[in-house]
Amino acid sequence: MSQYWTDIVNQLEPYVPGEQPRDQQYVKLNTNENPYPPSPRVIEAIDSYDKDRLKLYPDPESTTLREALASRFEVEIDNVFIGNGSDEVLAHSFQAFFKQDRPLLFPDISYSFYPVYCGLYQIDYQTIPLKDNFTIDIEDYRIDNGGIIFPNPNAPTSLLLPLEQIESLCQNNSSVVIVDEAYVDFGGESAIPLTKQHTNLLVTHSFSKARSLAGLRLGYAIGHRDLIEALNRIKNSFNSYPIDSIAQTAALASLADEDYFRQSSDRIIATREAMTRQLADLGFEVLPSGANFVFAQHDTLPAEQIYLQLKAKGVLVRYFNKPRIDNYLRITVGTDAEIATLISKLKELL
Ligand SMILES: Cc1ncc(COP(=O)(O)O)c(C=O)c1O
């Protein structure tokens, strides 16, 4: 608090990222990062990057990268927008589409950055409760609204909403619908093909999860050219060069190695399924996950206690002290060795 702050800064409730303590080495299963390195082609592209180019501004339009994404998703280049992490793409989207005289709708249990953007851009919103089993019921969204957003799979529940339901939602809604597919590559089906018929649908993706490039900060949105133009208008009124040239080079190399991308996602899916069975054997109820994390509660021990005891034993998982989910843990799928450590520490404390 300071006399120099504006009212809006006073009122902000900023997002709190998962903890990154430095006091000891932890097995980090709390921020949904990928445990595997990026493709060797990415490393090679960064190593051989011509450092002399650093004196120049990068391509403000990320043209080659947008072309590569357009070709991968069978859309046109003007259907693609790139940002500094999908968080930035989302932030611009909130500003571009959701400041309306009707409230934005999103699930009560969802990505906790959404209400933060609403605070920043002064967007009116209404949360829609998930069903008791934590699923999204699209019938609940058939009310007057200034936009709809949800992650698919949802975070932190990890549950997938079938594409037919997303299509029905877009068909019957006159405002913009954003499907945040940060985790779609771990077994979900992308709604990107639906953007061809539904001009109000925007789909966002991240390079942070399945492509192991969280440190590079890259995300993108695909949708009708008018939606993309709105995002470009915001971007070019904020920061014309959000994607540095090393990031553009590395992302292209990642897109050129689809085999590696598929193999590392498949590995995570296999570990997730094994981990789900092991957790169930220890008395956890684990929701069926379509993501690189699971959401689980134990039949006797409170989640907070498990979280604290795991932390004391050097394993970090995510605990949310929030209504409805305060007895759940969100656990990122790590390597097989990391999950073996998790399971053995859990056995000690249960
Ligand atoms: C649902 C969801 N959307 C978007 C993001 C942002 O991803 P990034 O900004 O790293 O692309 C995250 C990050 O954890 C997320 O959980």
GROMACS .gro file of N, CA, C and O in nm, residues 160-251:
model
  368
  160LEU      N    1  -1.217  -3.389  -1.857
  160LEU     CA    2  -1.239  -3.345  -1.995
  160LEU      C    3  -1.388  -3.325  -2.023
  160LEU      O    4  -1.472  -3.402  -1.978
  161LEU      N    5  -1.417  -3.223  -2.104
  161LEU     CA    6  -1.554  -3.201  -2.153
  161LEU      C    7  -1.556  -3.245  -2.300
  161LEU      O    8  -1.472  -3.200  -2.379
  162PRO      N    9  -1.651  -3.334  -2.339
  162PRO     CA   10  -1.650  -3.382  -2.478
  162PRO      C   11  -1.674  -3.269  -2.578
  162PRO      O   12  -1.746  -3.173  -2.550
  163LEU      N   13  -1.615  -3.285  -2.697
  163LEU     CA   14  -1.623  -3.182  -2.801
  163LEU      C   15  -1.766  -3.148  -2.843
  163LEU      O   16  -1.796  -3.032  -2.872
  164GLU      N   17  -1.855  -3.249  -2.849
  164GLU     CA   18  -1.994  -3.222  -2.891
  164GLU      C   19  -2.054  -3.116  -2.801
  164GLU      O   20  -2.132  -3.032  -2.843
  165GLN      N   21  -2.017  -3.122  -2.672
  165GLN     CA   22  -2.077  -3.025  -2.579
  165GLN      C   23  -2.020  -2.886  -2.601
  165GLN      O   24  -2.090  -2.786  -2.589
  166ILE      N   25  -1.893  -2.880  -2.637
  166ILE     CA   26  -1.833  -2.749  -2.666
  166ILE      C   27  -1.899  -2.691  -2.790
  166ILE      O   28  -1.933  -2.572  -2.796
  167GLU      N   29  -1.923  -2.778  -2.887
  167GLU     CA   30  -1.986  -2.731  -3.010
  167GLU      C   31  -2.126  -2.677  -2.981
  167GLU      O   32  -2.164  -2.568  -3.026
  168SER      N   33  -2.201  -2.751  -2.903
  168SER     CA   34  -2.337  -2.708  -2.870
  168SER      C   35  -2.334  -2.573  -2.795
  168SER      O   36  -2.415  -2.484  -2.820
  169LEU      N   37  -2.236  -2.559  -2.707
  169LEU     CA   38  -2.223  -2.434  -2.631
  169LEU      C   39  -2.197  -2.316  -2.726
  169LEU      O   40  -2.258  -2.209  -2.713
  170CYS      N   41  -2.108  -2.336  -2.823
  170CYS     CA   42  -2.074  -2.227  -2.916
  170CYS      C   43  -2.195  -2.192  -3.003
  170CYS      O   44  -2.220  -2.075  -3.032
  171GLN      N   45  -2.267  -2.298  -3.046
  171GLN     CA   46  -2.382  -2.278  -3.132
  171GLN      C   47  -2.488  -2.189  -3.066
  171GLN      O   48  -2.549  -2.106  -3.130
  172ASN      N   49  -2.507  -2.212  -2.936
  172ASN     CA   50  -2.618  -2.145  -2.869
  172ASN      C   51  -2.575  -2.022  -2.790
  172ASN      O   52  -2.647  -1.977  -2.704
  173ASN      N   53  -2.456  -1.973  -2.818
  173ASN     CA   54  -2.408  -1.859  -2.741
  173ASN      C   55  -2.368  -1.748  -2.836
  173ASN      O   56  -2.301  -1.773  -2.936
  174SER      N   57  -2.406  -1.623  -2.804
  174SER     CA   58  -2.374  -1.517  -2.899
  174SER      C   59  -2.244  -1.446  -2.865
  174SER      O   60  -2.191  -1.372  -2.947
  175SER      N   61  -2.190  -1.469  -2.745
  175SER     CA   62  -2.064  -1.403  -2.709
  175SER      C   63  -1.946  -1.498  -2.736
  175SER      O   64  -1.965  -1.612  -2.776
  176VAL      N   65  -1.825  -1.449  -2.706
  176VAL     CA   66  -1.705  -1.529  -2.732
  176VAL      C   67  -1.690  -1.641  -2.628
  176VAL      O   68  -1.709  -1.619  -2.508
  177VAL      N   69  -1.658  -1.760  -2.678
  177VAL     CA   70  -1.630  -1.876  -2.591
  177VAL      C   71  -1.482  -1.907  -2.606
  177VAL      O   72  -1.434  -1.930  -2.718
  178ILE      N   73  -1.409  -1.907  -2.493
  178ILE     CA   74  -1.266  -1.945  -2.499
  178ILE      C   75  -1.248  -2.080  -2.433
  178ILE      O   76  -1.289  -2.101  -2.319
  179VAL      N   77  -1.186  -2.172  -2.507
  179VAL     CA   78  -1.150  -2.301  -2.450
  179VAL      C   79  -0.999  -2.300  -2.430
  179VAL      O   80  -0.923  -2.289  -2.527
  180ASP      N   81  -0.958  -2.306  -2.305
  180ASP     CA   82  -0.817  -2.298  -2.267
  180ASP      C   83  -0.761  -2.441  -2.265
  180ASP      O   84  -0.786  -2.517  -2.172
  181GLU      N   85  -0.688  -2.475  -2.371
  181GLU     CA   86  -0.642  -2.613  -2.388
  181GLU      C   87  -0.494  -2.629  -2.350
  181GLU      O   88  -0.418  -2.697  -2.419
  182ALA      N   89  -0.455  -2.567  -2.239
  182ALA     CA   90  -0.315  -2.578  -2.196
  182ALA      C   91  -0.271  -2.725  -2.180
  182ALA      O   92  -0.155  -2.758  -2.202
  183TYR      N   93  -0.367  -2.812  -2.143
  183TYR     CA   94  -0.332  -2.952  -2.112
  183TYR      C   95  -0.390  -3.052  -2.212
  183TYR      O   96  -0.395  -3.171  -2.183
  184VAL      N   97  -0.435  -3.005  -2.327
  184VAL     CA   98  -0.511  -3.093  -2.417
  184VAL      C   99  -0.427  -3.207  -2.475
  184VAL      O  100  -0.482  -3.310  -2.516
  185ASP      N  101  -0.294  -3.190  -2.478
  185ASP     CA  102  -0.211  -3.290  -2.545
  185ASP      C  103  -0.189  -3.418  -2.466
  185ASP      O  104  -0.120  -3.508  -2.511
  186PHE      N  105  -0.250  -3.426  -2.348
  186PHE     CA  106  -0.233  -3.546  -2.267
  186PHE      C  107  -0.358  -3.634  -2.275
  186PHE      O  108  -0.405  -3.687  -2.175
  187GLY      N  109  -0.414  -3.644  -2.395
  187GLY     CA  110  -0.526  -3.736  -2.413
  187GLY      C  111  -0.657  -3.670  -2.452
  187GLY      O  112  -0.755  -3.739  -2.479
  188GLY      N  113  -0.661  -3.538  -2.457
  188GLY     CA  114  -0.785  -3.469  -2.495
  188GLY      C  115  -0.795  -3.451  -2.646
  188GLY      O  116  -0.700  -3.479  -2.720
  189GLU      N  117  -0.912  -3.405  -2.690
  189GLU     CA  118  -0.933  -3.380  -2.833
  189GLU      C  119  -0.951  -3.229  -2.849
  189GLU      O  120  -1.037  -3.170  -2.783
  190SER      N  121  -0.870  -3.168  -2.935
  190SER     CA  122  -0.874  -3.022  -2.944
  190SER      C  123  -1.000  -2.972  -3.014
  190SER      O  124  -1.049  -3.033  -3.109
  191ALA      N  125  -1.047  -2.856  -2.970
  191ALA     CA  126  -1.163  -2.791  -3.032
  191ALA      C  127  -1.122  -2.704  -3.151
  191ALA      O  128  -1.207  -2.638  -3.212
  192ILE      N  129  -0.992  -2.705  -3.187
  192ILE     CA  130  -0.947  -2.616  -3.295
  192ILE      C  131  -1.027  -2.636  -3.425
  192ILE      O  132  -1.068  -2.537  -3.487
  193PRO      N  133  -1.056  -2.761  -3.469
  193PRO     CA  134  -1.133  -2.775  -3.593
  193PRO      C  135  -1.269  -2.704  -3.587
  193PRO      O  136  -1.318  -2.658  -3.690
  194LEU      N  137  -1.326  -2.691  -3.468
  194LEU     CA  138  -1.456  -2.624  -3.456
  194LEU      C  139  -1.449  -2.475  -3.482
  194LEU      O  140  -1.551  -2.410  -3.507
  195THR      N  141  -1.327  -2.418  -3.476
  195THR     CA  142  -1.316  -2.273  -3.497
  195THR      C  143  -1.351  -2.235  -3.641
  195THR      O  144  -1.378  -2.119  -3.670
  196LYS      N  145  -1.351  -2.337  -3.731
  196LYS     CA  146  -1.385  -2.307  -3.871
  196LYS      C  147  -1.534  -2.277  -3.887
  196LYS      O  148  -1.572  -2.195  -3.970
  197GLN      N  149  -1.616  -2.345  -3.809
  197GLN     CA  150  -1.761  -2.318  -3.821
  197GLN      C  151  -1.809  -2.215  -3.720
  197GLN      O  152  -1.914  -2.155  -3.739
  198HIS      N  153  -1.736  -2.200  -3.609
  198HIS     CA  154  -1.789  -2.114  -3.501
  198HIS      C  155  -1.701  -1.991  -3.486
  198HIS      O  156  -1.591  -1.999  -3.429
  199THR      N  157  -1.752  -1.879  -3.535
  199THR     CA  158  -1.670  -1.757  -3.538
  199THR      C  159  -1.651  -1.698  -3.398
  199THR      O  160  -1.569  -1.609  -3.379
  200ASN      N  161  -1.728  -1.750  -3.300
  200ASN     CA  162  -1.714  -1.698  -3.162
  200ASN      C  163  -1.623  -1.785  -3.077
  200ASN      O  164  -1.612  -1.762  -2.956
  201LEU      N  165  -1.560  -1.887  -3.137
  201LEU     CA  166  -1.477  -1.978  -3.056
  201LEU      C  167  -1.328  -1.945  -3.071
  201LEU      O  168  -1.275  -1.936  -3.182
  202LEU      N  169  -1.262  -1.929  -2.957
  202LEU     CA  170  -1.116  -1.909  -2.956
  202LEU      C  171  -1.056  -2.020  -2.871
  202LEU      O  172  -1.104  -2.046  -2.759
  203VAL      N  173  -0.952  -2.085  -2.924
  203VAL     CA  174  -0.888  -2.195  -2.850
  203VAL      C  175  -0.745  -2.153  -2.817
  203VAL      O  176  -0.672  -2.108  -2.907
  204THR      N  177  -0.706  -2.166  -2.691
  204THR     CA  178  -0.568  -2.128  -2.654
  204THR      C  179  -0.485  -2.251  -2.619
  204THR      O  180  -0.537  -2.347  -2.560
  205HIS      N  181  -0.359  -2.247  -2.657
  205HIS     CA  182  -0.264  -2.356  -2.631
  205HIS      C  183  -0.136  -2.300  -2.570
  205HIS      O  184  -0.107  -2.181  -2.584
  206SER      N  185  -0.059  -2.391  -2.511
  206SER     CA  186   0.065  -2.352  -2.445
  206SER      C  187   0.182  -2.438  -2.494
  206SER      O  188   0.164  -2.556  -2.523
  207PHE      N  189   0.301  -2.379  -2.499
  207PHE     CA  190   0.422  -2.459  -2.525
  207PHE      C  191   0.482  -2.508  -2.391
  207PHE      O  192   0.586  -2.573  -2.391
  208SER      N  193   0.418  -2.469  -2.280
  208SER     CA  194   0.479  -2.496  -2.149
  208SER      C  195   0.465  -2.640  -2.102
  208SER      O  196   0.546  -2.686  -2.022
  209LYS      N  197   0.361  -2.708  -2.147
  209LYS     CA  198   0.330  -2.838  -2.086
  209LYS      C  199   0.385  -2.952  -2.172
  209LYS      O  200   0.493  -3.000  -2.147
  210ALA      N  201   0.310  -2.991  -2.277
  210ALA     CA  202   0.353  -3.108  -2.354
  210ALA      C  203   0.484  -3.083  -2.429
  210ALA      O  204   0.554  -3.178  -2.464
  211ARG      N  205   0.518  -2.958  -2.457
  211ARG     CA  206   0.642  -2.931  -2.530
  211ARG      C  207   0.760  -2.896  -2.438
  211ARG      O  208   0.866  -2.856  -2.485
  212SER      N  209   0.740  -2.906  -2.308
  212SER     CA  210   0.849  -2.888  -2.209
  212SER      C  211   0.920  -2.754  -2.224
  212SER      O  212   1.042  -2.746  -2.206
  213LEU      N  213   0.846  -2.648  -2.257
  213LEU     CA  214   0.913  -2.519  -2.279
  213LEU      C  215   0.855  -2.408  -2.190
  213LEU      O  216   0.842  -2.293  -2.232
  214ALA      N  217   0.824  -2.443  -2.064
  214ALA     CA  218   0.764  -2.343  -1.973
  214ALA      C  219   0.856  -2.222  -1.956
  214ALA      O  220   0.810  -2.109  -1.942
  215GLY      N  221   0.988  -2.247  -1.958
  215GLY     CA  222   1.083  -2.138  -1.937
  215GLY      C  223   1.094  -2.043  -2.055
  215GLY      O  224   1.147  -1.933  -2.043
  216LEU      N  225   1.045  -2.088  -2.171
  216LEU     CA  226   1.056  -2.005  -2.291
  216LEU      C  227   0.943  -1.903  -2.301
  216LEU      O  228   0.956  -1.801  -2.367
  217ARG      N  229   0.830  -1.931  -2.236
  217ARG     CA  230   0.710  -1.847  -2.235
  217ARG      C  231   0.651  -1.831  -2.375
  217ARG      O  232   0.672  -1.731  -2.444
  218LEU      N  233   0.576  -1.928  -2.417
  218LEU     CA  234   0.508  -1.922  -2.547
  218LEU      C  235   0.371  -1.985  -2.540
  218LEU      O  236   0.355  -2.097  -2.488
  219GLY      N  237   0.273  -1.915  -2.594
  219GLY     CA  238   0.138  -1.970  -2.605
  219GLY      C  239   0.075  -1.913  -2.730
  219GLY      O  240   0.128  -1.818  -2.789
  220TYR      N  241  -0.036  -1.972  -2.773
  220TYR     CA  242  -0.101  -1.919  -2.893
  220TYR      C  243  -0.251  -1.941  -2.887
  220TYR      O  244  -0.301  -2.019  -2.804
  221ALA      N  245  -0.319  -1.866  -2.975
  221ALA     CA  246  -0.464  -1.881  -2.983
  221ALA      C  247  -0.498  -1.905  -3.129
  221ALA      O  248  -0.433  -1.851  -3.219
  222ILE      N  249  -0.602  -1.987  -3.151
  222ILE     CA  250  -0.650  -2.010  -3.287
  222ILE      C  251  -0.800  -1.980  -3.290
  222ILE      O  252  -0.875  -2.022  -3.199
  223GLY      N  253  -0.840  -1.904  -3.391
  223GLY     CA  254  -0.981  -1.868  -3.401
  223GLY      C  255  -1.005  -1.789  -3.528
  223GLY      O  256  -0.914  -1.771  -3.611
  224HIS      N  257  -1.127  -1.741  -3.543
  224HIS     CA  258  -1.165  -1.662  -3.661
  224HIS      C  259  -1.074  -1.541  -3.674
  224HIS      O  260  -1.032  -1.482  -3.574
  225ARG      N  261  -1.047  -1.499  -3.798
  225ARG     CA  262  -0.953  -1.389  -3.820
  225ARG      C  263  -0.994  -1.259  -3.749
  225ARG      O  264  -0.906  -1.181  -3.708
  226ASP      N  265  -1.123  -1.237  -3.731
  226ASP     CA  266  -1.166  -1.114  -3.661
  226ASP      C  267  -1.125  -1.117  -3.513
  226ASP      O  268  -1.091  -1.014  -3.454
  227LEU      N  269  -1.132  -1.237  -3.454
  227LEU     CA  270  -1.089  -1.249  -3.313
  227LEU      C  271  -0.938  -1.226  -3.304
  227LEU      O  272  -0.889  -1.157  -3.215
  228ILE      N  273  -0.866  -1.283  -3.401
  228ILE     CA  274  -0.719  -1.270  -3.400
  228ILE      C  275  -0.680  -1.124  -3.423
  228ILE      O  276  -0.587  -1.072  -3.360
  229GLU      N  277  -0.755  -1.057  -3.508
  229GLU     CA  278  -0.724  -0.916  -3.533
  229GLU      C  279  -0.742  -0.834  -3.404
  229GLU      O  280  -0.662  -0.745  -3.373
  230ALA      N  281  -0.846  -0.867  -3.327
  230ALA     CA  282  -0.867  -0.796  -3.200
  230ALA      C  283  -0.746  -0.816  -3.109
  230ALA      O  284  -0.697  -0.721  -3.046
  231LEU      N  285  -0.696  -0.939  -3.104
  231LEU     CA  286  -0.580  -0.967  -3.018
  231LEU      C  287  -0.457  -0.892  -3.067
  231LEU      O  288  -0.379  -0.839  -2.987
  232ASN      N  289  -0.441  -0.884  -3.198
  232ASN     CA  290  -0.327  -0.809  -3.253
  232ASN      C  291  -0.338  -0.661  -3.220
  232ASN      O  292  -0.237  -0.594  -3.194
  233ARG      N  293  -0.460  -0.610  -3.223
  233ARG     CA  294  -0.477  -0.467  -3.189
  233ARG      C  295  -0.434  -0.442  -3.046
  233ARG      O  296  -0.370  -0.341  -3.016
  234ILE      N  297  -0.469  -0.534  -2.956
  234ILE     CA  298  -0.427  -0.518  -2.815
  234ILE      C  299  -0.276  -0.534  -2.804
  234ILE      O  300  -0.207  -0.451  -2.744
  235LYS      N  301  -0.224  -0.640  -2.864
  235LYS     CA  302  -0.079  -0.666  -2.855
  235LYS      C  303   0.000  -0.545  -2.905
  235LYS      O  304   0.096  -0.501  -2.841
  236ASN      N  305  -0.043  -0.489  -3.018
  236ASN     CA  306   0.032  -0.378  -3.075
  236ASN      C  307   0.004  -0.245  -3.006
  236ASN      O  308   0.060  -0.143  -3.042
  237SER      N  309  -0.079  -0.250  -2.904
  237SER     CA  310  -0.099  -0.130  -2.821
  237SER      C  311  -0.032  -0.151  -2.685
  237SER      O  312  -0.049  -0.072  -2.592
  238PHE      N  313   0.038  -0.264  -2.672
  238PHE     CA  314   0.094  -0.302  -2.541
  238PHE      C  315   0.243  -0.331  -2.552
  238PHE      O  316   0.326  -0.272  -2.483
  239ASN      N  317   0.280  -0.428  -2.640
  239ASN     CA  318   0.420  -0.466  -2.661
  239ASN      C  319   0.427  -0.531  -2.799
  239ASN      O  320   0.372  -0.638  -2.819
  240SER      N  321   0.492  -0.462  -2.893
  240SER     CA  322   0.493  -0.515  -3.031
  240SER      C  323   0.583  -0.636  -3.046
  240SER      O  324   0.575  -0.708  -3.145
  241TYR      N  325   0.675  -0.657  -2.952
  241TYR     CA  326   0.775  -0.764  -2.969
  241TYR      C  327   0.770  -0.862  -2.851
  241TYR      O  328   0.870  -0.880  -2.781
  242PRO      N  329   0.656  -0.926  -2.827
  242PRO     CA  330   0.650  -1.009  -2.707
  242PRO      C  331   0.730  -1.138  -2.717
  242PRO      O  332   0.766  -1.197  -2.617
  243ILE      N  333   0.759  -1.183  -2.842
  243ILE     CA  334   0.828  -1.312  -2.857
  243ILE      C  335   0.970  -1.288  -2.905
  243ILE      O  336   0.991  -1.247  -3.020
  244ASP      N  337   1.068  -1.316  -2.819
  244ASP     CA  338   1.206  -1.288  -2.859
  244ASP      C  339   1.251  -1.385  -2.967
  244ASP      O  340   1.187  -1.488  -2.989
  245SER      N  341   1.361  -1.349  -3.034
  245SER     CA  342   1.398  -1.429  -3.152
  245SER      C  343   1.450  -1.567  -3.114
  245SER      O  344   1.436  -1.663  -3.191
  246ILE      N  345   1.507  -1.584  -2.996
  246ILE     CA  346   1.551  -1.719  -2.955
  246ILE      C  347   1.426  -1.807  -2.935
  246ILE      O  348   1.421  -1.922  -2.978
  247ALA      N  349   1.325  -1.749  -2.872
  247ALA     CA  350   1.201  -1.825  -2.849
  247ALA      C  351   1.136  -1.865  -2.981
  247ALA      O  352   1.088  -1.978  -2.997
  248GLN      N  353   1.136  -1.773  -3.078
  248GLN     CA  354   1.076  -1.807  -3.208
  248GLN      C  355   1.151  -1.923  -3.273
  248GLN      O  356   1.091  -2.017  -3.326
  249THR      N  357   1.285  -1.917  -3.267
  249THR     CA  358   1.368  -2.023  -3.327
  249THR      C  359   1.344  -2.157  -3.256
  249THR      O  360   1.325  -2.261  -3.320
  250ALA      N  361   1.343  -2.154  -3.123
  250ALA     CA  362   1.329  -2.278  -3.047
  250ALA      C  363   1.189  -2.339  -3.067
  250ALA      O  364   1.175  -2.461  -3.080
  251ALA      N  365   1.087  -2.255  -3.072
  251ALA     CA  366   0.951  -2.306  -3.088
  251ALA      C  367   0.935  -2.374  -3.224
  251ALA      O  368   0.870  -2.478  -3.236
   0.00000   0.00000   0.00000
